[in-house]
CSV table of C-alpha atoms and ligand atoms in Angstrom, one decimal:
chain,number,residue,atom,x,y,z
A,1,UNK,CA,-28.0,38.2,-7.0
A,2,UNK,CA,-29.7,35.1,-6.4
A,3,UNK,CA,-27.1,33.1,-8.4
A,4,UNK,CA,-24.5,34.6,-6.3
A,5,UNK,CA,-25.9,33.5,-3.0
A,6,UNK,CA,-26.4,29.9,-4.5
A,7,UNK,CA,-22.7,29.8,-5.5
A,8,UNK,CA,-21.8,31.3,-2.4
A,9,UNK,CA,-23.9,28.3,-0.8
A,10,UNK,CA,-22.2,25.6,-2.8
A,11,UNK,CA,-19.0,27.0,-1.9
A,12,UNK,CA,-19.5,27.1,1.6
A,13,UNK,CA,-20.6,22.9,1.5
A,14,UNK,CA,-17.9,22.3,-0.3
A,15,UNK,CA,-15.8,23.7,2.4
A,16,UNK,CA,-17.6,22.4,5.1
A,17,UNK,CA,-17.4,19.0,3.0
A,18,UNK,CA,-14.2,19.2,2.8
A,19,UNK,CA,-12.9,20.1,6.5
A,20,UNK,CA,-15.2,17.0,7.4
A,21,UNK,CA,-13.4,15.2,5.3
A,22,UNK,CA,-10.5,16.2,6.8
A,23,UNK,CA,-11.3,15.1,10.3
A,24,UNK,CA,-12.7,12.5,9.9
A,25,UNK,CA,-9.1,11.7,7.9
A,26,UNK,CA,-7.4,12.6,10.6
A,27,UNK,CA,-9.3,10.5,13.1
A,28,UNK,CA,-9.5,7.5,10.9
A,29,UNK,CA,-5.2,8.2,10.8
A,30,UNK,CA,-5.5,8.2,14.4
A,31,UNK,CA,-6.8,4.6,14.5
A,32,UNK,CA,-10.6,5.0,14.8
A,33,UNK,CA,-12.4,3.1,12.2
A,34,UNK,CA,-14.2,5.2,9.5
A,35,UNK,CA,-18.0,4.9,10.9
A,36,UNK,CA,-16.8,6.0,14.0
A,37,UNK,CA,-14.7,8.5,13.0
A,38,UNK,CA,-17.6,10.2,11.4
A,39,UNK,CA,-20.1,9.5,14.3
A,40,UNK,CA,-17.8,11.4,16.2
A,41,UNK,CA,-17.5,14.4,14.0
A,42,UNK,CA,-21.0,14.4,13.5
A,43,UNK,CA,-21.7,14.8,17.5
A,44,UNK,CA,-19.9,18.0,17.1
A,45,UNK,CA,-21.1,21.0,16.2
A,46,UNK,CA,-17.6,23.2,15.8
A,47,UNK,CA,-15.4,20.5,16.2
A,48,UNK,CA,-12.7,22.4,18.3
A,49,UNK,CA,-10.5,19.8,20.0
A,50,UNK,CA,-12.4,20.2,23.5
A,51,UNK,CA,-15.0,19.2,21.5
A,52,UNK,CA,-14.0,16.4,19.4
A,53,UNK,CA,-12.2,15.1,22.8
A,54,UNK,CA,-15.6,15.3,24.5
A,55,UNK,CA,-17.3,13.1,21.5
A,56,UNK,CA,-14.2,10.7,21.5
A,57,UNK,CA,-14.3,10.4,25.5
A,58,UNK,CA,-18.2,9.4,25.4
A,59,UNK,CA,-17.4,6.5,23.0
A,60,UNK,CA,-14.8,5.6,25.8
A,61,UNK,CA,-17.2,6.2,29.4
A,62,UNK,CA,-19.5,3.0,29.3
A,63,UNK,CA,-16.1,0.8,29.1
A,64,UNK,CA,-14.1,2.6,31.3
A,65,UNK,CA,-13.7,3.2,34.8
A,66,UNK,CA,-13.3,-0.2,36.4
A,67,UNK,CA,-10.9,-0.1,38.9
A,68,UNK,CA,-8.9,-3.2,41.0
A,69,UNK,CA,-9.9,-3.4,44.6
A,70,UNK,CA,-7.5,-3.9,46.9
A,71,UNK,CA,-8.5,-5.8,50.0
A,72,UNK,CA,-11.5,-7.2,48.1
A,73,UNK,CA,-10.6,-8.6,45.3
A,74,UNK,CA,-7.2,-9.7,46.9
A,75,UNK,CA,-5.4,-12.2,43.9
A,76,UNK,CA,-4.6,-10.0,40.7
A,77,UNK,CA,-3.2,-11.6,37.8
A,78,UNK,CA,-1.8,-10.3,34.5
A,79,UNK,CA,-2.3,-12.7,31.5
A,80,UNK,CA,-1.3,-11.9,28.1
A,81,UNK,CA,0.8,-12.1,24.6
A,82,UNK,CA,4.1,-12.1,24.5
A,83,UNK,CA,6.4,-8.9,25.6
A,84,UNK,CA,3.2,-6.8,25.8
A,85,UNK,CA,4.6,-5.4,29.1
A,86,UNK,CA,2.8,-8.0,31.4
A,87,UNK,CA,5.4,-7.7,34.0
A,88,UNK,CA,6.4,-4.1,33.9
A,89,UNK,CA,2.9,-3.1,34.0
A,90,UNK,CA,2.9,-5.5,37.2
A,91,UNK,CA,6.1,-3.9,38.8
A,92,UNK,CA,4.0,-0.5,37.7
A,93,UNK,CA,1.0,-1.4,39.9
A,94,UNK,CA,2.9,-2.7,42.9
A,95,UNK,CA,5.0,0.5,43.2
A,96,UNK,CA,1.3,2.5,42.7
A,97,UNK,CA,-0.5,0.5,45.4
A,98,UNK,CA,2.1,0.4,47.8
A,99,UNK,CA,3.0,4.0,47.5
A,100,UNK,CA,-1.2,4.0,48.1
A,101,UNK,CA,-0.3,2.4,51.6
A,102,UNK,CA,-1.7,-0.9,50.9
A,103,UNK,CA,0.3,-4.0,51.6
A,104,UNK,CA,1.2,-5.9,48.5
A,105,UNK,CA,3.6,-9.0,47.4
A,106,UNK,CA,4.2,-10.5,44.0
A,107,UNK,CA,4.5,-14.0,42.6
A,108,UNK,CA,5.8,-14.9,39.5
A,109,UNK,CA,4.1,-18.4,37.6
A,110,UNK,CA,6.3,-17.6,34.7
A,111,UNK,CA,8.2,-20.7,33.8
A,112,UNK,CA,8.9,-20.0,30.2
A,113,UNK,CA,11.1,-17.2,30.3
A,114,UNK,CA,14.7,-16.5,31.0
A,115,UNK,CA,15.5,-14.1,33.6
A,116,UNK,CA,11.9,-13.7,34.3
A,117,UNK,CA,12.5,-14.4,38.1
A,118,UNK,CA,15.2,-11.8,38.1
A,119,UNK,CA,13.2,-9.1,36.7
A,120,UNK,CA,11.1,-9.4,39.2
A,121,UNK,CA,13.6,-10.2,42.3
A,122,UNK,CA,15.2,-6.5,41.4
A,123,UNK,CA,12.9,-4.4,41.6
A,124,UNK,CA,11.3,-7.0,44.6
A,125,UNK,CA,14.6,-5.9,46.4
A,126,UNK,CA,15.0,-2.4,45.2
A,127,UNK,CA,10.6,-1.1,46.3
A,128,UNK,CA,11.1,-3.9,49.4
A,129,UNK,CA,8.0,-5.8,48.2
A,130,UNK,CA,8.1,-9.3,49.0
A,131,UNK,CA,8.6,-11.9,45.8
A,132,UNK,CA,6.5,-15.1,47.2
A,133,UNK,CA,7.3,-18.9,46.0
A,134,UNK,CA,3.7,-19.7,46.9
A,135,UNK,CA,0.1,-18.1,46.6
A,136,UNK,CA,0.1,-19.4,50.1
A,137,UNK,CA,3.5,-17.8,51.5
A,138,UNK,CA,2.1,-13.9,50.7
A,139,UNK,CA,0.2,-14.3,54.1
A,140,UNK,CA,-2.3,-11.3,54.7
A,141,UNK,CA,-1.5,-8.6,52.0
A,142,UNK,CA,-4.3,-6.5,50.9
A,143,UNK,CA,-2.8,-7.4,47.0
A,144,UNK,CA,-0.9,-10.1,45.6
A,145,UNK,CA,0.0,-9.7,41.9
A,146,UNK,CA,0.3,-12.3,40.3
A,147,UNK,CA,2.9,-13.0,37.0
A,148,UNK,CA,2.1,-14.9,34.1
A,149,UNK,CA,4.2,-16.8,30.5
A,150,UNK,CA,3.3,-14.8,27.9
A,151,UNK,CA,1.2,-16.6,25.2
A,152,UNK,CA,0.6,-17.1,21.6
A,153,UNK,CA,-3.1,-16.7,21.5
A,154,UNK,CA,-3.7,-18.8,18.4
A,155,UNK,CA,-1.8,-21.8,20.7
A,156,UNK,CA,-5.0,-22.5,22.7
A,157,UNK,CA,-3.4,-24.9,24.5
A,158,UNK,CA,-1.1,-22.6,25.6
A,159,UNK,CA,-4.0,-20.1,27.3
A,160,UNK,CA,-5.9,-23.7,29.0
A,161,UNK,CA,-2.5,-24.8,30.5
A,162,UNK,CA,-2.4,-21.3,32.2
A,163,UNK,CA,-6.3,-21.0,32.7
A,164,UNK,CA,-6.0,-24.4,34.7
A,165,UNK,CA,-2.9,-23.1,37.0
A,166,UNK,CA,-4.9,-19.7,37.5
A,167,UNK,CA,-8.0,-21.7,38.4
A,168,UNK,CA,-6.4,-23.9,41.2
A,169,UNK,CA,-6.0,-19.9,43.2
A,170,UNK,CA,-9.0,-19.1,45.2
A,171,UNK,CA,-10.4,-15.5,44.7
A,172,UNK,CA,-8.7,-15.1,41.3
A,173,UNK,CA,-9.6,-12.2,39.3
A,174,UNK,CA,-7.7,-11.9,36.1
A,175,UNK,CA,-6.8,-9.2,33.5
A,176,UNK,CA,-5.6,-9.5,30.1
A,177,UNK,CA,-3.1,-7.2,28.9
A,178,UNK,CA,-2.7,-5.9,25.6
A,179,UNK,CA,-0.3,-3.6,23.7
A,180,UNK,CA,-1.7,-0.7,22.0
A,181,UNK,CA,0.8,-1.5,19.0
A,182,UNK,CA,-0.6,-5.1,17.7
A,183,UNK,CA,-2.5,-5.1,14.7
A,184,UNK,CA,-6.2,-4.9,15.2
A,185,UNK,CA,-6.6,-7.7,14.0
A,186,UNK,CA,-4.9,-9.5,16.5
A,187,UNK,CA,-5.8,-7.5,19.6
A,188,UNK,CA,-9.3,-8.7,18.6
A,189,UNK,CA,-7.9,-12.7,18.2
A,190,UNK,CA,-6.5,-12.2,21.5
A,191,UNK,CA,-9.2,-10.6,23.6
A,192,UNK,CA,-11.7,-13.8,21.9
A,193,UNK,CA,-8.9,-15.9,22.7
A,194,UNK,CA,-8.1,-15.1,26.1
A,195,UNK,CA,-11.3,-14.7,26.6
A,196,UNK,CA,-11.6,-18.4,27.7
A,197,UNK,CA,-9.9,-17.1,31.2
A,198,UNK,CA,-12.8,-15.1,31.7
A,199,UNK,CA,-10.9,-11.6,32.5
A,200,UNK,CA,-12.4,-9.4,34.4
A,201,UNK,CA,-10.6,-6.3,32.0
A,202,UNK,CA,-7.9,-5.1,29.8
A,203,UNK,CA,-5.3,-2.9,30.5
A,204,UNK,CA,-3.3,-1.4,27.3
A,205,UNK,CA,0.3,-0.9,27.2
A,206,UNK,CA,2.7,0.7,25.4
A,207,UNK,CA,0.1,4.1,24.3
A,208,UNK,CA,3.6,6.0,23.9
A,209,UNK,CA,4.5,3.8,21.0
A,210,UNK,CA,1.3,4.0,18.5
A,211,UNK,CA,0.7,6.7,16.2
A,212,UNK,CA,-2.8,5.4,16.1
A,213,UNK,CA,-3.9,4.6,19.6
A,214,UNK,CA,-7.4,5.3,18.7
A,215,UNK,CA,-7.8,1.5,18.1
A,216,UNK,CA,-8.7,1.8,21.7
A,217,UNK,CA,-11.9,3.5,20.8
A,218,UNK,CA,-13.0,1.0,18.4
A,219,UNK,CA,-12.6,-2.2,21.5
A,220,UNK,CA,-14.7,0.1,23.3
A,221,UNK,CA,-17.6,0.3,20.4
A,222,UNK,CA,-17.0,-3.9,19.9
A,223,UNK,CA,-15.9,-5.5,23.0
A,224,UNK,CA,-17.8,-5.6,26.5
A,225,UNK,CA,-14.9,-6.2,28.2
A,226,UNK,CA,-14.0,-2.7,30.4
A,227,UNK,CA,-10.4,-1.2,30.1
A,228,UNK,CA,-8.8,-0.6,33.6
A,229,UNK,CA,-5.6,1.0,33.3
A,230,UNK,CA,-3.5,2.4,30.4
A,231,UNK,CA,0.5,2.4,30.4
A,232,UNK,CA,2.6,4.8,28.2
A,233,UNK,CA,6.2,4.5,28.8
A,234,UNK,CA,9.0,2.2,30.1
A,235,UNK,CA,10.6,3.5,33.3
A,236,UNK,CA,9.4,2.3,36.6
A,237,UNK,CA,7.7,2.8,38.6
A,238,UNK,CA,5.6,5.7,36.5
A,239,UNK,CA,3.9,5.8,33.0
A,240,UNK,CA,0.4,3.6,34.2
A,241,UNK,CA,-2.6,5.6,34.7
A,242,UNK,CA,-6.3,4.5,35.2
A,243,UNK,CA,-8.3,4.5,32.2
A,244,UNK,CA,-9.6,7.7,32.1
A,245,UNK,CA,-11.6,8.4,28.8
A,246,UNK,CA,-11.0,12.2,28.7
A,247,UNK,CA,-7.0,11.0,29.1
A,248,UNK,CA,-7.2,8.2,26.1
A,249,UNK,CA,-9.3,10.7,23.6
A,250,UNK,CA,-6.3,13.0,24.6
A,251,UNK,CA,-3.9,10.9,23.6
A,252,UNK,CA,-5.4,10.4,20.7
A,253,UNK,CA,-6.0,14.2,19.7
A,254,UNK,CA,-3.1,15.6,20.6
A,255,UNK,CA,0.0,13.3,21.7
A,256,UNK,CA,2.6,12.5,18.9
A,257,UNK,CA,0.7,15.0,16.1
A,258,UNK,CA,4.5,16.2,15.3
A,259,UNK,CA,4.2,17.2,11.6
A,260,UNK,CA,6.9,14.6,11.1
A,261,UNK,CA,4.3,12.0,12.4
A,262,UNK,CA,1.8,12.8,10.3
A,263,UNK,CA,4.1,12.2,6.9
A,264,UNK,CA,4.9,8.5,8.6
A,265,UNK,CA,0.8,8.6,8.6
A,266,UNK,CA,0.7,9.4,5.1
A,267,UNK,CA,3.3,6.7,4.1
A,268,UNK,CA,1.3,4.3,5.8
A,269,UNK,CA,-1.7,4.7,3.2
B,1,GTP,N1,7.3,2.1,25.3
B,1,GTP,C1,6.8,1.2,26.2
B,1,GTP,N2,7.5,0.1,26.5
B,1,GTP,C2,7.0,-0.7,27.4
B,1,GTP,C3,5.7,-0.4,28.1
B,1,GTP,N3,5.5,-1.5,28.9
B,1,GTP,C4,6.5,-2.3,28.8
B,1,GTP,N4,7.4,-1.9,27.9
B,1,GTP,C5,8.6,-2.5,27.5
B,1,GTP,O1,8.3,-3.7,26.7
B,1,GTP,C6,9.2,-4.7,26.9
B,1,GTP,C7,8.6,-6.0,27.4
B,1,GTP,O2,8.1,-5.8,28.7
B,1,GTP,P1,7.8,-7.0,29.7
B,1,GTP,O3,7.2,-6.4,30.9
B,1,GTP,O4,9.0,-7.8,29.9
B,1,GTP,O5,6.7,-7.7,28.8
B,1,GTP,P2,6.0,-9.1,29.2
B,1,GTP,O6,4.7,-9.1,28.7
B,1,GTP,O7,6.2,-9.4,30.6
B,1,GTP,O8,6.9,-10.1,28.3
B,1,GTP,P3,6.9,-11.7,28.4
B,1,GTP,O9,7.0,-12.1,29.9
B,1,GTP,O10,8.2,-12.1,27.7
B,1,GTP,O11,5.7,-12.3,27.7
B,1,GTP,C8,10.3,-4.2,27.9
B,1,GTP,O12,11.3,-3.6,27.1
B,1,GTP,C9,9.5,-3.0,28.6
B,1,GTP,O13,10.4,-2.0,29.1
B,1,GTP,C10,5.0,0.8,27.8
B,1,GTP,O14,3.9,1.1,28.3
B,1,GTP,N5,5.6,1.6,26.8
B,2,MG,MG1,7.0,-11.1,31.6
């Protein structure tokens, strides 16, 4: 009888070892690093998904939440790599705060790429949002967002040129934006590197394209720097969101968990 109930014992930790296992998998596929992943199972006790969001979320809270100011902090500017989204996630912000009712204009300081003037002219024209030359020439607005070059971050010279044109604008505050689909790696070589234009927080594009957006969480456990907003999606003017941890650990759990998605995952290890 006894032996039974030990067997029955070992059994039962070998399944609970198991589904552990399993999560903890599955989180780490998500993009959160191992030790993480199994802090976070571990701060569950039935590890339903309202649960494991819960535990996820909390990781997120003490680097979440800060939001831009409009009429304070009155000069925002986007700084970043290359084609992370920089000036879509701009366009994005405009359309938000002026639906919002605050006055806003835009300048673009991009110099480096083609068209990038016209990018912002159209949809300058299309929202009626005033395209300035000047920092000077917005007048009065309770927000001017401000475009930047993208960057290659291991080109410091490149990030000084623009820190010392960002510099020369009084009331600055800058925020570096990232896309959820560089390698770790690099999002971590860019946040040090960019962090020599002291920005203020990071806002993460591109969510919709990342099977493993829980990278996210692992900034959060690393970096001091807050994350403001969070973009998924390429048509304007929606697809940007504040960085709402409940939202992120969402995205994480339950967005693009197609059972085709998860053999990509498997090819990936
Ligand atoms: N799927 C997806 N695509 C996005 C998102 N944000 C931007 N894009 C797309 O990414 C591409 C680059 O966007 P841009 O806004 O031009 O990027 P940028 O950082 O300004 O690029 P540079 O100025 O060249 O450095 C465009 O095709 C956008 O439509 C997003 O959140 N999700
Ligand atoms: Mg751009």
């Amino acid at each position: 009888m006894e032996r039974k109930q030990n067997l029955a014992e070992i059994k039962r930790r070998l399944e609970k070892r198991r589904t552990n296992s399993e999560i903890v998998r599955f989180l780490e596929f998500k993009g959160i690093e191992k030790s993480l992943a199994s802090e976070i199972y571990d701060a569950c006790d039935d590890h339903t998904i309202i649960q494991l969001n819960g535990a996820i979320a909390k990781r997120i809270i003490s680097r979440s939440g800060f939001t831009f100011t409009p009429g304070k902090s009155k000069r925002i500017a986007l700084v970043g790599p290359t084609g992370v989204g920089k000036t879509t996630t701009l366009l994005k912000l405009a359309s938000r705060y002026q639906k919002e009712g605050k006055t806003v204009a835009l300048l673009t300081l991009d110099d480096v790429k083609g068209g990038a003037l016209e990018q912002i002219q159209q949809y300058s024209k299309k929202w009626n949002i005033p395209l300035c030359s000047t920092v000077e020439s917005a007048g009065p607005v309770d927000l001017l967002l401000i475009d930047t070059g993208g960057c290659n971050y291991y080109l410091p010279d490149r990030i000084d040129q623009l820190g010392e044109r960002l510099a020369a604008i009084d009331e600055i505050e800058i925020h570096l934006t990232l896309s959820a689909t560089t390698k770790e790696v690099d999002l971590y070589g860019a946040i040090y590197q960019f962090s020599a234009l002291n920005p203020a927080s990071l806002i993460f594009t591109k969510l919709d394209e990342t099977l493993a957006p829980g990278v996210l969480v692992n900034i959060c456990a690393k970096m001091a720097i807050p994350i403001s907003y969070i973009a998924f999606g390429y048509p304007l003017p929606g697809e940007l969101q504040p960085a709402d941890p409940e939202e992120i650990a969402h995205k994480i759990l339950v967005d693009l968990n197609h059972e085709n998605y998860h053999f990509i995952r498997q090819l990936s290890i």
